[in-house]
Amino acid sequence: MAAPFKIYNTRTRKLEDFEPIEAGKIRLYACGNTVYDHCHIGHARGMILFDSFVRYLRHRGWDVDFVRNFTDVDDKIINRANELGEDPLALSARFIDEYHADATAMGLETPTQEPKVSESMDDIQGMIASLIEKGNAYQNEGSVWFDVGSFSEYGSLSGQKVDELRSADEASGKRSPADFALWKAVKPGEPAWPSPWGEGRPGWHIECSAMAKATLGDTIDIHGGGLDLVFPHHENEVAQSVCGNKADYARVWMHHGLLTMASGQKMGKSFGNVINVKVALEAFPAETLRLYYLQNQYRSPLPWGDEALSEALGMLSRLYEAREVAEAMKGEEPAENVAKSMGKDAQTVLDLGESFSERFYAAMDQDFNTALAIAHLMELSRAINRFGNLKKANKRGGPVVAAALKAFSLAADSMGLMRMTTEEFHAQVKEKRLAAMGIDPADVEKLIEDRGTARAEKNWDRADEIRKELEAKSIMVMDQADGVQWRVKL
Ligand SMILES: [Zn+2]
């Protein structure tokens, strides 16, 4: 049985009980990227959020059909291709590959379907023809326009009045300023496809209506995207789909806030303030980005700060540390007995661990409150670390932390966090943080070896000097029974 949940619907501006069209199934469509450059961390917010929501819903028993499209025919692509002297479709194909590489590096699952505009021309033209036939669209000079005046509900998603609207599409050939292009007549130097209205290419909005219909049907459960898409893109999708299909389009509209720069600007190539995913992942493990986005409420704008990922990595490291501490604990006695004899810190871990899944699900089922879910995880981790400091916790604490350990698996399975082993996590931190600090791991190894030699020669002053040198590089040395280990201090 799929678990019920509440979701905020942009359409009604209310938190609602989610009601699927078909029991147990969710048809989810999210607007994807226009592929003319690398993914930046602003894109990553939407990519990671929807990946996490889909993971969570599947974890809760929903059969999710998740469609995310690629806009591979677009003005921006054509302009970039002209700058580079490259074929536009070759350029977009190249950046679809880059997108997939970034998605894999971020640990995202592949959507069920990933339609592209260039492969959806029949569906797009079919929908345009149907809109003309029904009187919602008209052709003029080889272009086709949607007649906004023919749809009385136009403006209801974004809450705008039609008479004040003006579409960005150039005015030539349209009847009213708010009308928008479904099909654009060919211009010299642009890719074009044959159509009943002459050679040309689709407008931006029609692609999502056509691809959603082709992949998921006339009515979908949830349509998602960034808040910047509500108008005009999603408003226009509603107009096209409702008029073309004579059916409701998306029951729930789900919009995430944007990543903004300190200046309040949105991140984008046109603002010259872009941090690419690849660059971020050279310096931080991918789960850092995921934690950063999930610890913030998805609908809110998220101001980017230079320390954002360092802080998120600090949090992530405390989670891994707590899990490592808990995993090392042994013991056979009943948990209640141990807690009783070891005191408040033990009892807290036991209580937080045993009530964890209930509190976690309650947060997530309230419009995906990942911020609260992560706060629960951090609270539990702090309690484990406090408990771990107690004498004998290592010997007797195992039964007390058993439930808490399940919390970490739950986070991994339902949010995609903490999917690495402790060793993998520290190996990634070493590789990426040392590279970011410009430190060669071989130099660290050499210093640790020298320290070993100094200690063997009982040259304590020298050994201490080296330890300080390592500390200055944020390297923590741990002398263990089976040898010396080192980690990057976070
Ligand atoms: Zn779209």
Short mmCIF file of C-alpha atoms and ligand atoms in Angstrom, two decimals:
data_model
loop_
_atom_site.label_atom_id
_atom_site.label_comp_id
_atom_site.label_asym_id
_atom_site.label_seq_id
_atom_site.Cartn_x
_atom_site.Cartn_y
_atom_site.Cartn_z
CA MET A 1 0.00 0.00 0.00
CA ALA A 2 1.28 3.40 -0.96
CA ALA A 3 1.47 5.76 2.01
CA PRO A 4 -0.66 8.93 1.88
CA PHE A 5 1.04 12.33 1.94
CA LYS A 6 0.31 16.02 1.72
CA ILE A 7 1.59 18.25 -1.03
CA TYR A 8 1.47 22.00 -1.66
CA ASN A 9 -0.33 22.72 -4.92
CA THR A 10 0.60 25.95 -6.72
CA ARG A 11 -2.67 25.70 -8.58
CA THR A 12 -4.87 25.96 -5.47
CA ARG A 13 -2.21 27.62 -3.30
CA LYS A 14 -3.05 25.07 -0.61
CA LEU A 15 -1.55 22.11 1.14
CA GLU A 16 -3.59 19.13 -0.06
CA ASP A 17 -3.95 15.42 0.54
CA PHE A 18 -2.47 13.87 -2.57
CA GLU A 19 -5.09 11.96 -4.57
CA PRO A 20 -3.70 9.87 -7.43
CA ILE A 21 -5.57 9.40 -10.69
CA GLU A 22 -4.86 5.68 -10.45
CA ALA A 23 -4.43 3.99 -7.05
CA GLY A 24 -0.78 3.53 -6.12
CA LYS A 25 0.56 5.26 -9.21
CA ILE A 26 2.06 8.72 -9.74
CA ARG A 27 2.57 10.23 -13.17
CA LEU A 28 5.17 12.93 -12.62
CA TYR A 29 6.51 15.29 -15.26
CA ALA A 30 9.31 17.75 -14.51
CA CYS A 31 10.58 20.31 -16.98
CA GLY A 32 14.19 19.52 -17.81
CA ASN A 33 17.11 21.56 -19.03
CA THR A 34 17.71 23.49 -22.20
CA VAL A 35 20.94 21.79 -23.19
CA TYR A 36 23.43 24.36 -24.47
CA ASP A 37 25.97 24.34 -21.65
CA HIS A 38 27.09 22.41 -18.58
CA CYS A 39 24.73 22.00 -15.60
CA HIS A 40 25.32 24.58 -12.89
CA ILE A 41 24.45 24.30 -9.23
CA GLY A 42 21.22 26.21 -9.79
CA HIS A 43 20.06 23.41 -12.10
CA ALA A 44 21.33 20.92 -9.54
CA ARG A 45 18.75 22.10 -7.01
CA GLY A 46 15.82 20.96 -9.15
CA MET A 47 17.61 17.82 -10.30
CA ILE A 48 18.45 16.69 -6.76
CA LEU A 49 15.08 17.68 -5.29
CA PHE A 50 13.04 15.70 -7.79
CA ASP A 51 15.43 12.74 -7.51
CA SER A 52 14.93 12.80 -3.74
CA PHE A 53 11.15 13.15 -3.96
CA VAL A 54 10.90 10.26 -6.42
CA ARG A 55 13.15 8.10 -4.24
CA TYR A 56 11.02 8.90 -1.22
CA LEU A 57 7.72 8.18 -2.96
CA ARG A 58 9.01 4.86 -4.28
CA HIS A 59 10.31 4.04 -0.82
CA ARG A 60 6.75 4.65 0.44
CA GLY A 61 5.27 2.19 -2.03
CA TRP A 62 4.26 4.45 -4.94
CA ASP A 63 4.79 3.34 -8.50
CA VAL A 64 6.27 6.57 -9.90
CA ASP A 65 6.52 7.14 -13.64
CA PHE A 66 8.99 10.02 -13.70
CA VAL A 67 9.42 11.92 -16.96
CA ARG A 68 11.98 14.67 -17.42
CA ASN A 69 12.44 16.19 -20.87
CA PHE A 70 15.35 17.72 -22.70
CA THR A 71 14.82 20.95 -24.62
CA ASP A 72 17.23 20.32 -27.45
CA VAL A 73 15.72 22.76 -29.98
CA ASP A 74 15.75 26.36 -28.75
CA ASP A 75 16.97 29.91 -29.46
CA LYS A 76 19.74 29.66 -26.86
CA ILE A 77 21.02 26.45 -28.43
CA ILE A 78 20.95 27.95 -31.91
CA ASN A 79 22.78 31.10 -30.75
CA ARG A 80 25.45 29.11 -28.94
CA ALA A 81 25.89 26.76 -31.92
CA ASN A 82 26.31 29.76 -34.22
CA GLU A 83 28.95 31.23 -31.89
CA LEU A 84 30.84 27.96 -31.91
CA GLY A 85 30.26 27.17 -35.57
CA GLU A 86 28.65 23.87 -34.58
CA ASP A 87 25.47 22.16 -35.75
CA PRO A 88 22.74 22.96 -33.15
CA LEU A 89 21.60 19.36 -32.77
CA ALA A 90 25.19 18.14 -32.44
CA LEU A 91 25.73 20.77 -29.73
CA SER A 92 22.60 19.76 -27.80
CA ALA A 93 23.45 16.04 -28.15
CA ARG A 94 26.90 16.81 -26.68
CA PHE A 95 25.35 18.62 -23.71
CA ILE A 96 22.79 15.85 -23.14
CA ASP A 97 25.79 13.55 -22.66
CA GLU A 98 27.32 16.09 -20.27
CA TYR A 99 24.01 16.32 -18.43
CA HIS A 100 23.94 12.55 -17.97
CA ALA A 101 27.54 12.59 -16.75
CA ASP A 102 26.68 15.31 -14.19
CA ALA A 103 23.53 13.45 -13.12
CA THR A 104 25.52 10.26 -12.58
CA ALA A 105 28.22 12.13 -10.67
CA MET A 106 25.51 13.60 -8.42
CA GLY A 107 24.14 10.10 -7.77
CA LEU A 108 20.80 10.69 -9.48
CA GLU A 109 18.60 7.87 -10.68
CA THR A 110 17.65 7.99 -14.35
CA PRO A 111 14.03 9.08 -14.93
CA THR A 112 11.68 6.47 -16.37
CA GLN A 113 11.50 8.43 -19.64
CA GLU A 114 13.59 11.29 -21.04
CA PRO A 115 11.92 12.60 -24.21
CA LYS A 116 13.62 15.17 -26.46
CA VAL A 117 12.01 17.85 -28.62
CA SER A 118 13.96 16.77 -31.70
CA GLU A 119 12.43 13.28 -31.40
CA SER A 120 8.91 14.44 -30.58
CA MET A 121 8.03 16.39 -33.77
CA ASP A 122 5.06 14.18 -34.68
CA ASP A 123 3.54 14.54 -31.22
CA ILE A 124 4.13 18.30 -31.23
CA GLN A 125 2.66 18.81 -34.70
CA GLY A 126 -0.30 16.58 -33.84
CA MET A 127 -1.13 18.76 -30.87
CA ILE A 128 -0.75 21.99 -32.85
CA ALA A 129 -3.05 20.63 -35.58
CA SER A 130 -5.62 19.70 -32.99
CA LEU A 131 -5.48 23.20 -31.44
CA ILE A 132 -6.03 24.80 -34.86
CA GLU A 133 -8.92 22.46 -35.55
CA LYS A 134 -10.57 23.29 -32.23
CA GLY A 135 -10.26 27.03 -32.84
CA ASN A 136 -7.62 27.71 -30.18
CA ALA A 137 -4.80 28.45 -32.59
CA TYR A 138 -4.30 30.18 -35.95
CA GLN A 139 -1.63 30.26 -38.58
CA ASN A 140 -0.13 33.28 -40.21
CA GLU A 141 2.87 33.56 -42.53
CA GLY A 142 4.14 30.06 -41.75
CA SER A 143 3.89 30.45 -37.96
CA VAL A 144 1.14 29.17 -35.67
CA TRP A 145 -0.08 31.15 -32.66
CA PHE A 146 -2.10 30.14 -29.62
CA ASP A 147 -5.13 32.40 -29.28
CA VAL A 148 -5.04 33.29 -25.58
CA GLY A 149 -8.50 34.88 -25.82
CA SER A 150 -9.98 31.47 -26.68
CA PHE A 151 -9.20 30.05 -23.22
CA SER A 152 -11.13 31.74 -20.43
CA GLU A 153 -9.02 30.22 -17.63
CA TYR A 154 -5.80 31.68 -19.01
CA GLY A 155 -3.78 33.26 -16.21
CA SER A 156 -5.32 31.23 -13.38
CA LEU A 157 -2.19 29.20 -12.51
CA SER A 158 0.03 32.24 -12.18
CA GLY A 159 -2.73 34.58 -11.05
CA GLN A 160 -2.36 37.13 -13.84
CA LYS A 161 -4.83 39.14 -15.87
CA VAL A 162 -4.77 38.52 -19.61
CA ASP A 163 -5.21 42.15 -20.66
CA GLU A 164 -1.95 43.03 -18.91
CA LEU A 165 -0.02 40.24 -20.59
CA ARG A 166 2.30 40.34 -23.52
CA SER A 167 4.19 37.25 -24.61
CA ALA A 168 7.90 37.44 -25.26
CA ASP A 169 7.39 36.08 -28.78
CA GLU A 170 7.83 38.76 -31.39
CA ALA A 171 4.65 40.47 -32.48
CA SER A 172 4.79 39.93 -36.23
CA GLY A 173 1.76 38.01 -37.37
CA LYS A 174 -0.11 37.55 -34.11
CA ARG A 175 -3.50 38.98 -33.31
CA SER A 176 -3.08 39.85 -29.65
CA PRO A 177 0.03 40.74 -27.59
CA ALA A 178 -0.56 37.82 -25.19
CA ASP A 179 -0.71 35.18 -27.97
CA PHE A 180 2.33 32.93 -28.02
CA ALA A 181 4.02 30.86 -30.72
CA LEU A 182 3.28 27.17 -31.17
CA TRP A 183 5.22 26.89 -34.41
CA LYS A 184 7.85 29.33 -35.67
CA ALA A 185 8.41 29.77 -39.41
CA VAL A 186 11.97 28.97 -40.47
CA LYS A 187 14.60 31.71 -40.46
CA PRO A 188 17.89 31.54 -42.34
CA GLY A 189 20.57 29.55 -40.52
CA GLU A 190 18.13 27.81 -38.17
CA PRO A 191 17.28 24.12 -37.98
CA ALA A 192 13.82 23.41 -39.39
CA TRP A 193 11.38 20.56 -39.78
CA PRO A 194 8.68 20.18 -42.46
CA SER A 195 5.12 20.76 -41.24
CA PRO A 196 1.62 21.37 -42.65
CA TRP A 197 2.27 25.11 -42.02
CA GLY A 198 5.64 25.19 -43.75
CA GLU A 199 9.20 24.56 -42.59
CA GLY A 200 9.91 25.65 -39.06
CA ARG A 201 10.37 24.60 -35.45
CA PRO A 202 8.18 24.39 -32.35
CA GLY A 203 7.78 27.18 -29.81
CA TRP A 204 9.08 26.37 -26.35
CA HIS A 205 5.83 25.72 -24.46
CA ILE A 206 4.15 23.27 -26.83
CA GLU A 207 6.94 20.72 -26.37
CA CYS A 208 6.08 19.95 -22.74
CA SER A 209 2.34 19.66 -23.42
CA ALA A 210 3.06 17.27 -26.29
CA MET A 211 5.72 15.23 -24.49
CA ALA A 212 3.69 14.93 -21.29
CA LYS A 213 0.72 13.65 -23.33
CA ALA A 214 2.87 11.21 -25.30
CA THR A 215 4.64 9.79 -22.24
CA LEU A 216 2.02 10.00 -19.47
CA GLY A 217 -1.38 10.67 -21.06
CA ASP A 218 -3.81 13.60 -21.12
CA THR A 219 -3.94 14.16 -17.37
CA ILE A 220 -0.92 13.82 -15.11
CA ASP A 221 -0.72 13.68 -11.31
CA ILE A 222 2.11 16.09 -10.62
CA HIS A 223 3.82 18.60 -12.86
CA GLY A 224 6.99 20.03 -11.44
CA GLY A 225 9.59 22.63 -12.17
CA GLY A 226 11.30 25.75 -10.87
CA LEU A 227 9.22 28.70 -9.71
CA ASP A 228 10.59 30.73 -12.62
CA LEU A 229 8.57 28.50 -14.97
CA VAL A 230 5.10 29.25 -13.57
CA PHE A 231 4.69 32.08 -16.04
CA PRO A 232 4.65 31.93 -18.96
CA HIS A 233 5.82 28.35 -19.49
CA HIS A 234 3.43 26.44 -17.25
CA GLU A 235 0.52 28.82 -17.80
CA ASN A 236 0.90 28.19 -21.53
CA GLU A 237 1.19 24.43 -21.03
CA VAL A 238 -2.14 24.46 -19.18
CA ALA A 239 -3.79 26.42 -22.01
CA GLN A 240 -2.45 24.12 -24.72
CA SER A 241 -3.18 20.84 -22.93
CA VAL A 242 -6.62 21.70 -21.57
CA CYS A 243 -7.74 23.02 -24.98
CA GLY A 244 -6.01 20.31 -26.99
CA ASN A 245 -6.97 17.32 -24.84
CA LYS A 246 -10.31 18.59 -23.55
CA ALA A 247 -9.22 17.23 -20.19
CA ASP A 248 -7.66 18.49 -16.98
CA TYR A 249 -3.88 18.72 -17.39
CA ALA A 250 -1.95 18.49 -14.10
CA ARG A 251 -3.76 17.85 -10.85
CA VAL A 252 -0.90 19.18 -8.77
CA TRP A 253 1.65 21.83 -9.73
CA MET A 254 4.78 21.57 -7.64
CA HIS A 255 7.36 24.34 -7.84
CA HIS A 256 10.71 24.61 -6.15
CA GLY A 257 12.40 27.87 -5.23
CA LEU A 258 15.50 29.02 -7.03
CA LEU A 259 19.07 29.26 -5.95
CA THR A 260 19.87 32.94 -5.71
CA MET A 261 23.16 34.73 -5.36
CA ALA A 262 23.87 36.96 -2.37
CA SER A 263 22.91 39.89 -4.60
CA GLY A 264 19.44 38.36 -5.02
CA GLN A 265 20.12 37.50 -8.64
CA LYS A 266 19.16 34.11 -10.00
CA MET A 267 22.12 31.96 -11.04
CA GLY A 268 22.43 31.86 -14.80
CA LYS A 269 24.85 32.04 -17.64
CA SER A 270 23.45 35.41 -18.66
CA PHE A 271 24.35 36.82 -15.21
CA GLY A 272 27.94 35.58 -15.38
CA ASN A 273 27.71 34.05 -11.90
CA VAL A 274 27.62 30.37 -12.70
CA ILE A 275 29.24 27.60 -10.67
CA ASN A 276 29.16 24.40 -12.68
CA VAL A 277 28.27 21.09 -11.06
CA LYS A 278 31.55 19.62 -12.28
CA VAL A 279 33.54 22.32 -10.50
CA ALA A 280 31.57 21.89 -7.26
CA LEU A 281 32.08 18.12 -7.39
CA GLU A 282 35.83 18.48 -7.83
CA ALA A 283 35.96 20.00 -4.35
CA PHE A 284 33.10 18.22 -2.53
CA PRO A 285 31.57 14.72 -2.38
CA ALA A 286 28.26 14.65 -4.27
CA GLU A 287 26.25 14.00 -1.10
CA THR A 288 27.35 17.43 0.13
CA LEU A 289 25.26 19.06 -2.60
CA ARG A 290 22.34 16.77 -1.81
CA LEU A 291 22.47 17.57 1.89
CA TYR A 292 22.79 21.28 1.15
CA TYR A 293 19.59 21.29 -0.91
CA LEU A 294 17.63 18.94 1.32
CA GLN A 295 18.33 20.85 4.53
CA ASN A 296 16.45 23.77 3.02
CA GLN A 297 12.71 23.89 2.42
CA TYR A 298 12.22 23.21 -1.27
CA ARG A 299 9.74 26.00 -1.98
CA SER A 300 11.88 28.77 -0.50
CA PRO A 301 14.48 30.74 -2.40
CA LEU A 302 17.93 29.60 -1.38
CA PRO A 303 20.61 32.27 -1.16
CA TRP A 304 23.98 30.87 -2.10
CA GLY A 305 26.92 31.64 0.14
CA ASP A 306 30.59 30.89 -0.42
CA GLU A 307 30.61 28.72 2.71
CA ALA A 308 27.44 26.79 1.80
CA LEU A 309 29.12 23.58 0.72
CA SER A 310 31.82 23.64 3.41
CA GLU A 311 29.09 23.89 6.03
CA ALA A 312 27.07 21.12 4.41
CA LEU A 313 30.17 18.92 4.30
CA GLY A 314 30.69 19.56 8.01
CA MET A 315 27.14 18.34 8.68
CA LEU A 316 27.57 15.35 6.42
CA SER A 317 30.76 14.44 8.18
CA ARG A 318 29.00 14.53 11.58
CA LEU A 319 26.39 12.12 10.21
CA TYR A 320 29.05 9.70 8.97
CA GLU A 321 30.95 10.05 12.22
CA ALA A 322 27.85 9.21 14.27
CA ARG A 323 27.15 6.16 12.14
CA GLU A 324 30.74 5.01 12.50
CA VAL A 325 30.61 5.47 16.28
CA ALA A 326 27.34 3.52 16.46
CA GLU A 327 28.58 0.73 14.20
CA ALA A 328 31.61 0.17 16.42
CA MET A 329 29.50 -0.43 19.52
CA LYS A 330 29.15 -3.94 20.85
CA GLY A 331 27.09 -5.59 23.56
CA GLU A 332 24.45 -8.23 24.16
CA GLU A 333 22.26 -6.97 26.99
CA PRO A 334 18.70 -5.77 26.41
CA ALA A 335 18.75 -2.12 25.30
CA GLU A 336 16.49 -0.95 28.16
CA ASN A 337 18.82 -2.41 30.78
CA VAL A 338 21.87 -0.74 29.25
CA ALA A 339 20.05 2.59 29.00
CA LYS A 340 18.89 2.36 32.60
CA SER A 341 22.36 1.68 33.91
CA MET A 342 24.20 4.12 31.63
CA GLY A 343 22.00 7.13 32.20
CA LYS A 344 20.42 10.01 30.33
CA ASP A 345 22.63 10.08 27.23
CA ALA A 346 21.97 6.40 26.56
CA GLN A 347 18.24 6.76 27.13
CA THR A 348 18.12 9.71 24.72
CA VAL A 349 19.76 7.72 21.92
CA LEU A 350 17.41 4.84 22.52
CA ASP A 351 14.29 7.07 22.48
CA LEU A 352 15.37 9.09 19.45
CA GLY A 353 16.33 5.93 17.55
CA GLU A 354 13.10 4.09 18.30
CA SER A 355 10.85 7.02 17.38
CA PHE A 356 12.94 8.03 14.38
CA SER A 357 11.09 6.50 11.44
CA GLU A 358 7.74 7.78 12.67
CA ARG A 359 9.05 11.34 13.04
CA PHE A 360 10.95 11.14 9.75
CA TYR A 361 7.89 9.99 7.79
CA ALA A 362 5.69 12.59 9.49
CA ALA A 363 8.06 15.32 8.28
CA MET A 364 8.39 13.96 4.75
CA ASP A 365 4.67 13.32 4.35
CA GLN A 366 4.01 16.98 5.09
CA ASP A 367 4.94 18.36 1.66
CA PHE A 368 8.41 16.76 1.68
CA ASN A 369 9.75 18.61 4.69
CA THR A 370 13.30 17.43 4.13
CA ALA A 371 14.62 20.26 6.32
CA LEU A 372 12.84 18.83 9.34
CA ALA A 373 13.73 15.24 8.39
CA ILE A 374 17.40 16.22 8.30
CA ALA A 375 17.11 18.13 11.57
CA HIS A 376 15.89 14.85 13.13
CA LEU A 377 18.88 13.05 11.66
CA MET A 378 21.32 15.66 13.00
CA GLU A 379 19.73 15.55 16.46
CA LEU A 380 20.10 11.78 16.53
CA SER A 381 23.73 12.04 15.41
CA ARG A 382 24.58 14.52 18.15
CA ALA A 383 23.00 12.20 20.71
CA ILE A 384 25.02 9.24 19.41
CA ASN A 385 28.26 11.19 19.54
CA ARG A 386 27.51 12.30 23.12
CA PHE A 387 26.68 8.73 24.10
CA GLY A 388 29.84 7.50 22.39
CA ASN A 389 31.93 9.62 24.75
CA LEU A 390 30.72 7.65 27.76
CA LYS A 391 32.99 5.06 29.23
CA LYS A 392 31.91 1.54 28.24
CA ALA A 393 29.59 2.84 25.51
CA ASN A 394 31.75 0.98 23.04
CA LYS A 395 31.47 -2.29 24.94
CA ARG A 396 27.81 -2.16 25.92
CA GLY A 397 26.11 0.41 23.66
CA GLY A 398 25.36 -1.82 20.63
CA PRO A 399 21.74 -2.61 21.57
CA VAL A 400 21.08 1.05 22.44
CA VAL A 401 22.12 2.29 18.99
CA ALA A 402 20.54 -0.55 16.98
CA ALA A 403 17.41 1.47 16.11
CA ALA A 404 19.49 4.58 15.42
CA LEU A 405 21.53 2.66 12.85
CA LYS A 406 18.32 1.90 10.98
CA ALA A 407 17.71 5.64 10.75
CA PHE A 408 20.84 6.02 8.63
CA SER A 409 19.73 3.25 6.27
CA LEU A 410 16.34 4.94 6.02
CA ALA A 411 17.98 8.21 4.98
CA ALA A 412 20.03 6.35 2.37
CA ASP A 413 17.09 4.49 0.92
CA SER A 414 14.53 7.29 0.95
CA MET A 415 16.62 10.39 0.27
CA GLY A 416 19.82 9.16 -1.33
CA LEU A 417 21.96 10.40 1.58
CA MET A 418 24.69 8.39 3.36
CA ARG A 419 24.95 5.78 0.66
CA MET A 420 28.71 5.41 1.05
CA THR A 421 30.70 3.32 3.48
CA THR A 422 32.73 5.32 6.00
CA GLU A 423 35.89 4.45 4.07
CA GLU A 424 34.40 5.62 0.79
CA PHE A 425 33.29 8.86 2.38
CA HIS A 426 36.73 9.63 3.81
CA ALA A 427 38.47 8.60 0.60
CA GLN A 428 36.29 11.09 -1.30
CA VAL A 429 36.88 13.82 1.25
CA LYS A 430 40.64 13.26 1.02
CA GLU A 431 40.70 13.31 -2.74
CA LYS A 432 38.45 16.32 -3.19
CA ARG A 433 39.39 18.52 -0.23
CA LEU A 434 43.15 18.05 -0.69
CA ALA A 435 42.75 18.93 -4.36
CA ALA A 436 40.70 22.00 -3.40
CA MET A 437 43.40 23.05 -0.86
CA GLY A 438 46.16 22.37 -3.38
CA ILE A 439 47.78 19.68 -1.21
CA ASP A 440 49.40 16.62 -2.79
CA PRO A 441 48.37 13.44 -0.90
CA ALA A 442 51.88 12.06 -1.53
CA ASP A 443 53.31 14.93 0.56
CA VAL A 444 50.97 14.01 3.39
CA GLU A 445 51.98 10.34 3.19
CA LYS A 446 55.64 11.36 3.28
CA LEU A 447 55.14 13.51 6.40
CA ILE A 448 53.31 10.67 8.12
CA GLU A 449 56.12 8.29 7.26
CA ASP A 450 58.69 10.77 8.64
CA ARG A 451 56.63 11.09 11.78
CA GLY A 452 56.66 7.28 12.13
CA THR A 453 60.45 7.24 11.77
CA ALA A 454 60.86 10.06 14.33
CA ARG A 455 58.65 8.16 16.78
CA ALA A 456 60.56 4.92 16.23
CA GLU A 457 63.75 6.85 17.00
CA LYS A 458 62.05 8.35 20.05
CA ASN A 459 62.63 11.80 18.58
CA TRP A 460 59.45 13.20 20.16
CA ASP A 461 60.20 16.82 19.35
CA ARG A 462 60.43 16.07 15.64
CA ALA A 463 57.32 13.85 15.74
CA ASP A 464 55.38 16.65 17.43
CA GLU A 465 56.63 19.21 14.93
CA ILE A 466 55.37 17.05 12.06
CA ARG A 467 52.03 16.56 13.74
CA LYS A 468 51.64 20.34 13.97
CA GLU A 469 52.60 20.71 10.34
CA LEU A 470 49.92 18.17 9.41
CA GLU A 471 47.35 19.93 11.56
CA ALA A 472 48.08 23.14 9.73
CA LYS A 473 47.10 21.31 6.55
CA SER A 474 43.85 20.12 8.26
CA ILE A 475 45.18 16.57 8.47
CA MET A 476 44.24 14.53 11.50
CA VAL A 477 46.49 11.59 12.35
CA MET A 478 45.07 8.62 14.22
CA ASP A 479 47.44 6.08 15.78
CA GLN A 480 45.60 2.77 15.81
CA ALA A 481 46.53 -0.76 16.77
CA ASP A 482 46.79 -1.79 13.12
CA GLY A 483 48.79 1.23 12.02
CA VAL A 484 48.47 4.94 11.42
CA GLN A 485 45.45 6.36 9.64
CA TRP A 486 44.80 9.91 8.58
CA ARG A 487 41.82 11.95 7.57
CA VAL A 488 41.02 15.46 6.47
CA LYS A 489 39.61 17.42 9.37
CA LEU A 490 36.29 19.11 8.53
ZN ZN B 1 8.42 22.43 -19.65
#
